[in-house]
XYZ file of N, CA, C and O in Angstrom:
528
model
N -51.537 16.008 31.167
C -53.320 15.926 31.780
C -53.807 16.720 32.399
O -52.627 17.826 33.153
N -54.760 17.366 32.238
C -55.274 18.361 32.921
C -55.973 18.316 33.948
O -56.781 17.341 34.736
N -55.488 19.397 34.792
C -56.135 19.335 35.602
C -57.483 19.296 36.257
O -58.436 20.708 35.781
N -57.705 19.426 37.300
C -59.392 19.189 37.597
C -59.528 20.830 38.286
O -59.171 20.892 39.349
N -60.652 21.346 37.734
C -61.066 22.364 38.290
C -62.337 22.853 38.685
O -63.028 22.617 38.110
N -62.721 23.976 39.965
C -63.839 24.266 40.256
C -64.320 25.693 39.824
O -63.153 26.157 40.199
N -65.395 25.931 39.838
C -65.605 27.435 39.927
C -66.520 27.507 40.846
O -67.405 26.847 40.544
N -66.974 29.082 41.459
C -67.997 28.976 42.109
C -68.503 30.540 42.132
O -67.847 31.855 41.797
N -69.881 30.329 41.708
C -70.557 32.041 41.255
C -70.446 32.590 42.529
O -70.945 31.780 43.603
N -70.428 33.513 42.613
C -70.194 34.139 43.924
C -71.346 34.930 44.405
O -71.558 34.791 45.940
N -72.458 34.893 43.307
C -74.167 35.161 44.451
C -74.540 33.737 44.719
O -75.025 33.824 46.115
N -74.577 32.917 44.097
C -74.995 31.582 44.473
C -74.306 30.261 45.128
O -75.044 29.569 45.914
N -72.944 30.504 45.212
C -72.065 29.757 45.810
C -72.419 28.307 45.225
O -71.833 27.574 46.017
N -72.896 28.064 43.843
C -72.886 26.710 43.307
C -71.594 26.478 42.395
O -71.095 27.512 41.776
N -71.023 24.880 43.032
C -70.078 24.796 42.118
C -70.857 24.368 40.662
O -70.997 24.050 40.181
N -69.254 24.368 39.891
C -69.398 23.925 38.390
C -68.398 23.173 38.307
O -67.552 24.134 37.768
N -68.202 21.966 38.190
C -66.898 20.975 37.998
C -66.271 21.375 36.829
O -67.394 20.966 35.433
N -65.114 21.432 36.433
C -64.221 20.734 34.929
C -64.601 22.050 33.951
O -64.674 21.736 32.816
N -64.948 22.949 34.084
C -65.834 24.182 33.016
C -65.886 25.271 33.770
O -65.952 25.683 34.876
N -65.341 26.727 32.959
C -65.602 28.011 33.536
C -66.888 28.567 33.554
O -67.242 29.439 33.675
N -67.826 28.335 32.528
C -69.358 28.172 32.330
C -70.091 28.159 33.445
O -70.125 27.156 33.929
N -70.728 28.856 33.587
C -71.748 28.883 34.632
C -72.836 29.865 34.433
O -72.538 31.050 33.514
N -74.115 29.276 34.833
C -75.268 30.303 34.008
C -75.474 31.040 35.530
O -75.303 30.436 36.684
N -75.333 31.945 35.264
C -75.683 33.180 36.517
C -77.578 33.241 37.004
O -77.906 34.385 36.456
N -78.117 32.735 37.482
C -79.028 32.656 37.634
C -79.864 33.378 38.964
O -80.138 32.679 39.944
N -79.907 34.793 39.509
C -79.509 35.368 40.406
C -80.909 36.045 40.665
O -81.796 36.447 39.951
N -81.721 35.861 41.524
C -82.707 36.345 41.964
C -82.194 37.746 42.316
O -81.113 38.616 42.380
N -82.977 39.224 41.830
C -82.647 40.656 42.079
C -82.681 40.894 43.773
O -83.746 40.751 44.297
N -81.666 41.633 43.763
C -81.635 42.725 44.859
C -80.883 41.202 46.427
O -80.776 42.012 47.585
N -80.600 40.429 45.462
C -79.399 39.397 46.249
C -78.285 40.066 46.813
O -77.630 40.279 45.579
N -78.159 40.083 48.620
C -76.429 40.585 48.496
C -75.503 39.812 48.992
O -75.830 38.894 49.721
N -74.119 39.895 48.764
C -73.445 39.139 49.262
C -72.726 39.533 50.910
O -73.175 40.537 51.161
N -72.938 38.700 51.544
C -72.554 38.793 52.967
C -71.243 39.870 52.987
O -70.540 39.546 52.250
N -70.999 40.653 53.995
C -70.224 41.247 54.022
C -69.487 41.162 55.266
O -69.869 41.317 56.460
N -68.012 41.774 55.792
C -67.578 42.117 56.994
C -66.227 43.413 56.797
O -65.746 43.482 55.612
N -66.242 43.802 57.915
C -65.107 44.560 58.206
C -64.156 44.658 59.144
O -63.176 44.896 59.242
N -64.747 43.974 60.266
C -64.046 44.035 61.300
C -63.459 42.228 61.580
O -64.732 41.248 61.110
N -62.896 41.836 62.480
C -62.098 40.510 62.760
C -63.031 40.055 63.487
O -63.468 38.750 63.003
N -63.995 40.739 64.538
C -64.873 40.276 65.216
C -66.418 39.786 64.190
O -66.475 38.956 64.794
N -66.601 40.509 63.379
C -67.873 40.128 62.372
C -67.158 38.329 61.556
O -68.213 37.887 61.817
N -65.971 38.561 61.241
C -65.519 37.539 60.850
C -65.533 36.547 61.631
O -66.033 34.937 61.175
N -65.512 36.479 62.854
C -65.133 35.798 63.879
C -66.228 35.323 64.536
O -66.674 33.863 64.616
N -67.085 35.898 64.621
C -68.410 35.445 64.723
C -69.884 35.271 63.542
O -70.926 34.900 63.881
N -69.374 35.201 62.719
C -70.136 34.694 61.430
C -70.875 33.758 61.169
O -70.036 32.343 61.855
N -71.815 33.374 61.373
C -72.763 32.107 60.707
C -73.379 32.150 59.401
O -73.874 33.268 59.222
N -73.182 30.866 58.887
C -74.191 30.788 58.063
C -76.024 31.010 57.899
O -75.955 31.073 59.239
N -76.127 31.765 56.670
C -77.571 32.524 57.194
C -78.264 31.078 56.491
O -77.832 30.981 55.317
N -79.826 30.646 56.866
C -81.020 30.354 55.945
C -80.726 28.926 55.787
O -80.627 28.368 54.555
N -80.072 28.411 56.430
C -79.412 26.643 56.039
C -78.532 26.428 55.017
O -78.280 25.051 54.758
N -77.822 27.796 54.638
C -77.138 27.528 53.489
C -76.116 26.484 54.376
O -75.217 26.837 55.451
N -75.023 25.319 52.878
C -74.407 24.983 53.200
C -72.947 25.803 53.341
O -71.851 25.525 53.777
N -72.949 26.562 52.280
C -71.662 27.442 52.059
C -71.862 28.573 51.549
O -73.143 29.166 51.295
N -70.976 29.956 51.701
C -71.324 31.154 51.305
C -70.390 32.125 51.135
O -69.406 31.752 51.719
N -70.109 32.890 50.316
C -69.049 33.481 50.068
C -69.207 34.942 50.881
O -70.338 35.192 51.043
N -67.840 35.461 51.379
C -68.112 36.975 52.277
C -67.648 37.625 51.517
O -65.820 37.490 51.604
N -67.631 38.916 51.550
C -67.060 40.417 50.506
C -66.113 40.971 52.164
O -67.044 41.362 52.781
N -64.841 41.095 51.955
C -64.195 41.927 52.895
C -64.417 43.406 52.255
O -63.743 43.976 50.932
N -64.879 44.406 52.925
C -65.451 45.816 52.151
C -64.266 46.444 52.097
O -64.453 47.735 51.714
N -63.306 46.270 53.552
C -62.556 47.365 53.465
C -60.977 46.693 51.763
O -60.125 47.732 52.010
N -61.142 45.517 51.810
C -59.984 45.428 50.929
C -60.136 44.479 49.421
O -61.266 43.946 49.755
N -60.028 45.261 48.487
C -60.685 44.980 47.148
C -60.055 43.391 47.243
O -58.788 42.982 47.514
N -60.578 42.283 46.269
C -60.581 41.512 46.012
C -60.615 40.550 47.244
O -60.120 39.357 46.854
N -60.375 40.633 48.146
C -60.441 39.416 49.200
C -61.805 39.185 49.651
O -62.598 39.962 50.062
N -61.939 37.912 49.341
C -63.145 37.380 50.218
C -62.904 36.034 51.098
O -61.871 35.429 51.249
N -63.861 35.666 51.791
C -63.526 34.402 52.421
C -65.045 33.469 51.845
O -66.373 33.820 51.955
N -64.377 31.968 51.838
C -64.991 31.369 51.436
C -65.750 30.379 52.853
O -64.511 29.932 53.603
N -66.855 30.497 53.037
C -67.041 29.410 54.550
C -68.225 28.750 54.108
O -69.261 28.694 53.103
N -67.405 27.215 54.732
C -68.134 26.287 54.204
C -68.542 25.374 55.486
O -67.738 25.115 56.644
N -69.423 24.900 55.568
C -69.817 24.157 56.892
C -69.592 22.812 56.792
O -69.669 22.097 56.116
N -69.143 22.022 57.702
C -68.250 21.119 57.888
C -69.212 20.326 58.762
O -69.844 20.717 59.084
N -68.680 18.698 58.792
C -69.833 18.351 60.311
C -69.301 18.715 60.964
O -70.718 18.239 62.099
N -68.698 19.226 61.843
C -68.107 19.397 62.941
C -68.168 20.936 63.273
O -68.691 21.948 64.370
N -67.792 21.766 62.383
C -67.348 23.413 62.620
C -67.513 24.098 61.282
O -67.746 23.228 60.052
N -67.169 25.140 61.246
C -67.431 26.513 60.242
C -65.991 26.382 59.786
O -65.067 27.133 60.411
N -65.768 26.318 58.491
C -64.366 26.643 57.792
C -64.539 27.950 57.064
O -65.007 28.367 55.916
N -63.456 28.368 57.323
C -63.339 29.986 56.927
C -62.001 29.999 55.434
O -61.411 30.000 56.323
N -62.241 30.658 54.478
C -61.140 30.590 53.808
C -60.857 31.542 53.010
O -62.077 32.301 52.390
N -59.643 32.312 53.247
C -59.496 33.791 52.510
C -59.013 33.515 50.828
O -58.227 32.511 50.919
N -59.784 33.966 50.179
C -59.452 34.017 48.809
C -59.489 35.151 48.199
O -60.049 36.033 48.778
N -58.037 35.383 47.358
C -57.795 36.682 46.572
C -58.717 36.358 45.423
O -57.919 35.182 44.555
N -59.784 37.562 44.960
C -60.369 37.154 43.606
C -60.212 38.134 42.737
O -60.332 38.855 42.917
N -59.883 37.725 41.668
C -59.845 38.711 40.625
C -59.662 38.362 38.995
O -59.790 37.276 39.014
N -59.807 39.189 37.985
C -60.274 39.144 36.739
C -58.663 38.979 36.052
O -58.127 40.192 36.138
N -58.277 38.282 35.830
C -57.355 38.030 34.284
C -57.310 38.709 33.319
O -58.291 39.374 32.923
N -56.379 38.121 32.426
C -56.867 38.450 30.703
C -58.079 37.694 30.596
O -58.681 36.710 30.831
N -58.443 38.520 29.537
C -60.332 38.139 28.651
C -61.034 38.182 30.118
O -62.195 37.314 30.034
N -61.112 38.572 30.774
C -62.096 38.760 32.476
C -62.069 37.349 32.823
O -63.421 37.301 33.665
N -61.545 37.060 32.807
C -61.485 35.675 33.418
C -61.323 35.192 34.892
O -60.175 36.154 35.146
N -61.980 34.978 35.543
C -62.271 35.233 36.803
C -61.130 33.887 38.131
O -61.609 32.780 37.467
N -60.068 34.764 38.234
C -59.143 33.880 38.794
C -58.924 34.196 40.427
O -59.546 34.805 40.989
N -58.961 32.671 41.156
C -58.707 33.222 42.752
C -57.410 32.065 42.787
O -56.913 31.204 42.304
N -56.704 33.302 44.522
C -55.437 32.712 45.042
C -55.991 32.283 46.630
O -56.633 32.929 47.333
N -55.972 31.127 47.237
C -55.916 30.674 48.251
C -55.157 31.256 49.041
O -53.889 30.803 49.126
N -55.329 31.954 50.236
C -54.413 32.752 50.955
C -54.085 32.204 51.670
O -53.428 31.436 52.688
N -55.170 31.140 52.832
C -54.988 30.596 53.745
C -56.255 30.780 54.695
O -57.544 31.310 54.501
N -56.429 29.832 55.649
C -57.846 29.401 56.610
C -57.380 30.428 57.782
O -56.875 30.452 58.023
N -58.865 30.624 58.262
C -59.058 31.656 59.254
C -59.553 30.734 60.299
O -60.046 30.016 60.174
N -58.931 30.750 61.727
C -57.688 31.904 62.246
C -56.272 31.372 61.966
O -55.669 31.985 62.435
N -55.491 30.387 61.086
C -54.348 30.251 61.275
C -54.126 31.489 60.409
O -52.774 32.017 60.865
N -54.710 31.629 59.412
C -53.945 33.762 58.960
C -55.255 34.322 59.545
O -56.276 34.293 59.388
N -54.174 35.254 59.964
C -55.353 36.560 60.821
C -55.908 37.074 59.690
O -55.107 37.243 58.274
N -56.409 38.345 59.640
C -57.474 39.404 59.204
C -56.333 40.195 58.421
O -56.239 40.160 57.323
N -55.567 40.852 59.253
C -54.625 41.360 59.070
C -53.449 40.832 57.874
O -53.136 41.622 57.159
N -52.892 39.886 58.338
C -52.088 38.593 57.417
C -52.840 38.543 56.158
O -52.318 38.951 55.102
N -53.857 38.528 56.064
C -54.817 38.152 54.528
C -54.699 39.543 54.305
O -54.891 39.486 52.607
N -55.232 40.547 54.669
C -55.444 42.012 54.200
C -54.179 42.411 53.540
O -53.913 43.043 52.405
N -53.345 41.893 54.219
C -51.188 42.531 53.795
C -50.963 41.974 52.717
O -50.347 41.803 51.398
N -51.668 40.659 52.355
C -51.347 39.700 50.811
C -52.071 39.994 50.376
O -51.533 40.163 49.176
N -53.766 40.385 50.651
C -54.314 40.685 49.301
C -53.537 42.131 48.698
O -54.051 42.080 46.936
N -53.166 42.904 49.367
C -52.937 44.326 49.108
C -51.903 43.968 47.967
O -51.229 45.083 47.394
N -50.683 43.230 48.244
C -49.575 42.599 47.944
C -49.628 42.267 46.765
O -49.071 42.941 45.407
N -50.637 41.498 46.577
C -51.704 40.794 45.196
C -51.767 41.857 44.418
O -51.569 41.487 43.140
N -52.390 42.519 44.940
C -53.304 43.614 44.221
C -52.262 44.836 43.497
O -52.163 45.024 42.436
N -51.338 44.864 44.234
C -49.909 45.789 43.596
C -49.596 45.097 42.504
O -49.393 45.388 41.341
N -49.177 43.896 42.667
C -48.671 43.204 41.290
C -49.558 42.875 40.267
O -48.915 43.296 39.025
N -51.012 42.864 40.274
C -52.154 42.779 39.620
C -52.130 44.599 38.755
O -52.035 43.914 37.491
N -51.496 45.350 39.442
C -52.075 46.505 39.206
C -50.578 46.624 37.895
O -50.512 47.772 37.057
N -49.573 46.275 38.678
C -48.451 46.566 37.723
C -48.536 45.490 36.240
O -47.270 45.678 35.630
N -49.040 45.511 36.196
C -49.473 43.922 34.777
C -48.947 42.424 35.090
O -48.324 41.554 34.436
N -48.277 41.980 36.627
C -47.213 41.035 36.649
C -48.846 39.849 36.860
O -49.488 39.974 36.816
N -48.120 38.595 36.685
C -48.763 37.185 36.336
C -48.610 37.436 38.233
O -47.949 36.685 38.753
N -49.877 37.324 38.529
C -49.780 37.627 39.783
C -49.864 35.603 40.584
O -49.219 35.544 41.516
N -50.456 34.567 39.602
C -50.338 33.637 40.055
C -49.015 32.843 39.830
O -48.481 32.498 40.952
N -48.048 33.440 39.078
C -46.453 32.859 38.704
C -45.791 33.777 39.535
O -45.303 33.112 40.406
N -46.195 34.626 40.327
C -45.399 35.632 41.664
C -46.001 34.665 43.038
O -44.770 34.655 43.429
N -46.856 34.350 42.913
C -47.671 33.250 44.095
C -46.642 32.058 44.039
O -45.861 31.813 45.343
N -46.205 31.548 43.120
C -45.940 30.448 43.186
C -44.488 30.045 43.039
O -43.554 30.018 44.083
N -44.053 31.305 42.455
C -42.499 31.415 42.714
C -42.145 31.940 44.191
O -40.945 31.435 44.271
N -42.778 32.410 44.746
C -42.487 32.756 46.217
C -42.730 31.846 47.065
O -41.769 31.855 48.110
N -43.346 31.007 46.499
C -43.599 29.846 47.778
C -42.492 28.515 47.360
O -41.858 28.027 48.494
N -41.932 28.623 46.333
C -40.737 27.646 45.962
C -39.487 28.166 46.971
O -38.804 27.681 47.398
N -39.411 29.128 46.989
C -37.745 29.900 47.375
C -38.141 29.848 48.840
O -37.935 30.594 49.880
């Protein structure tokens, strides 16, 4: 049985269930939100009535935060996003902020980046480290 997967467009934050294909219909000049410091991430709030948004860490390659407005609070999840074989976008959830600090997320992203640059299977490496 195939696992259900979801894909999220980085610029529009729109979900597309059960498929990798997504039409990127963006307006020109639209920019992704960014942060560089823990205080910026801590105080970040969604803009223009959005329910969810991607935020890029400008100091760490491949590290993003996916912010989702829940009923009571804003949930921020650290995600390592990278292009795998055939330029397919993959993502690995590092953890939720503030349970995982920005420094811890950056360290984990740097470790995953090293594995990727060595040509190792990043997802396989992550799964084997979880089990042991």
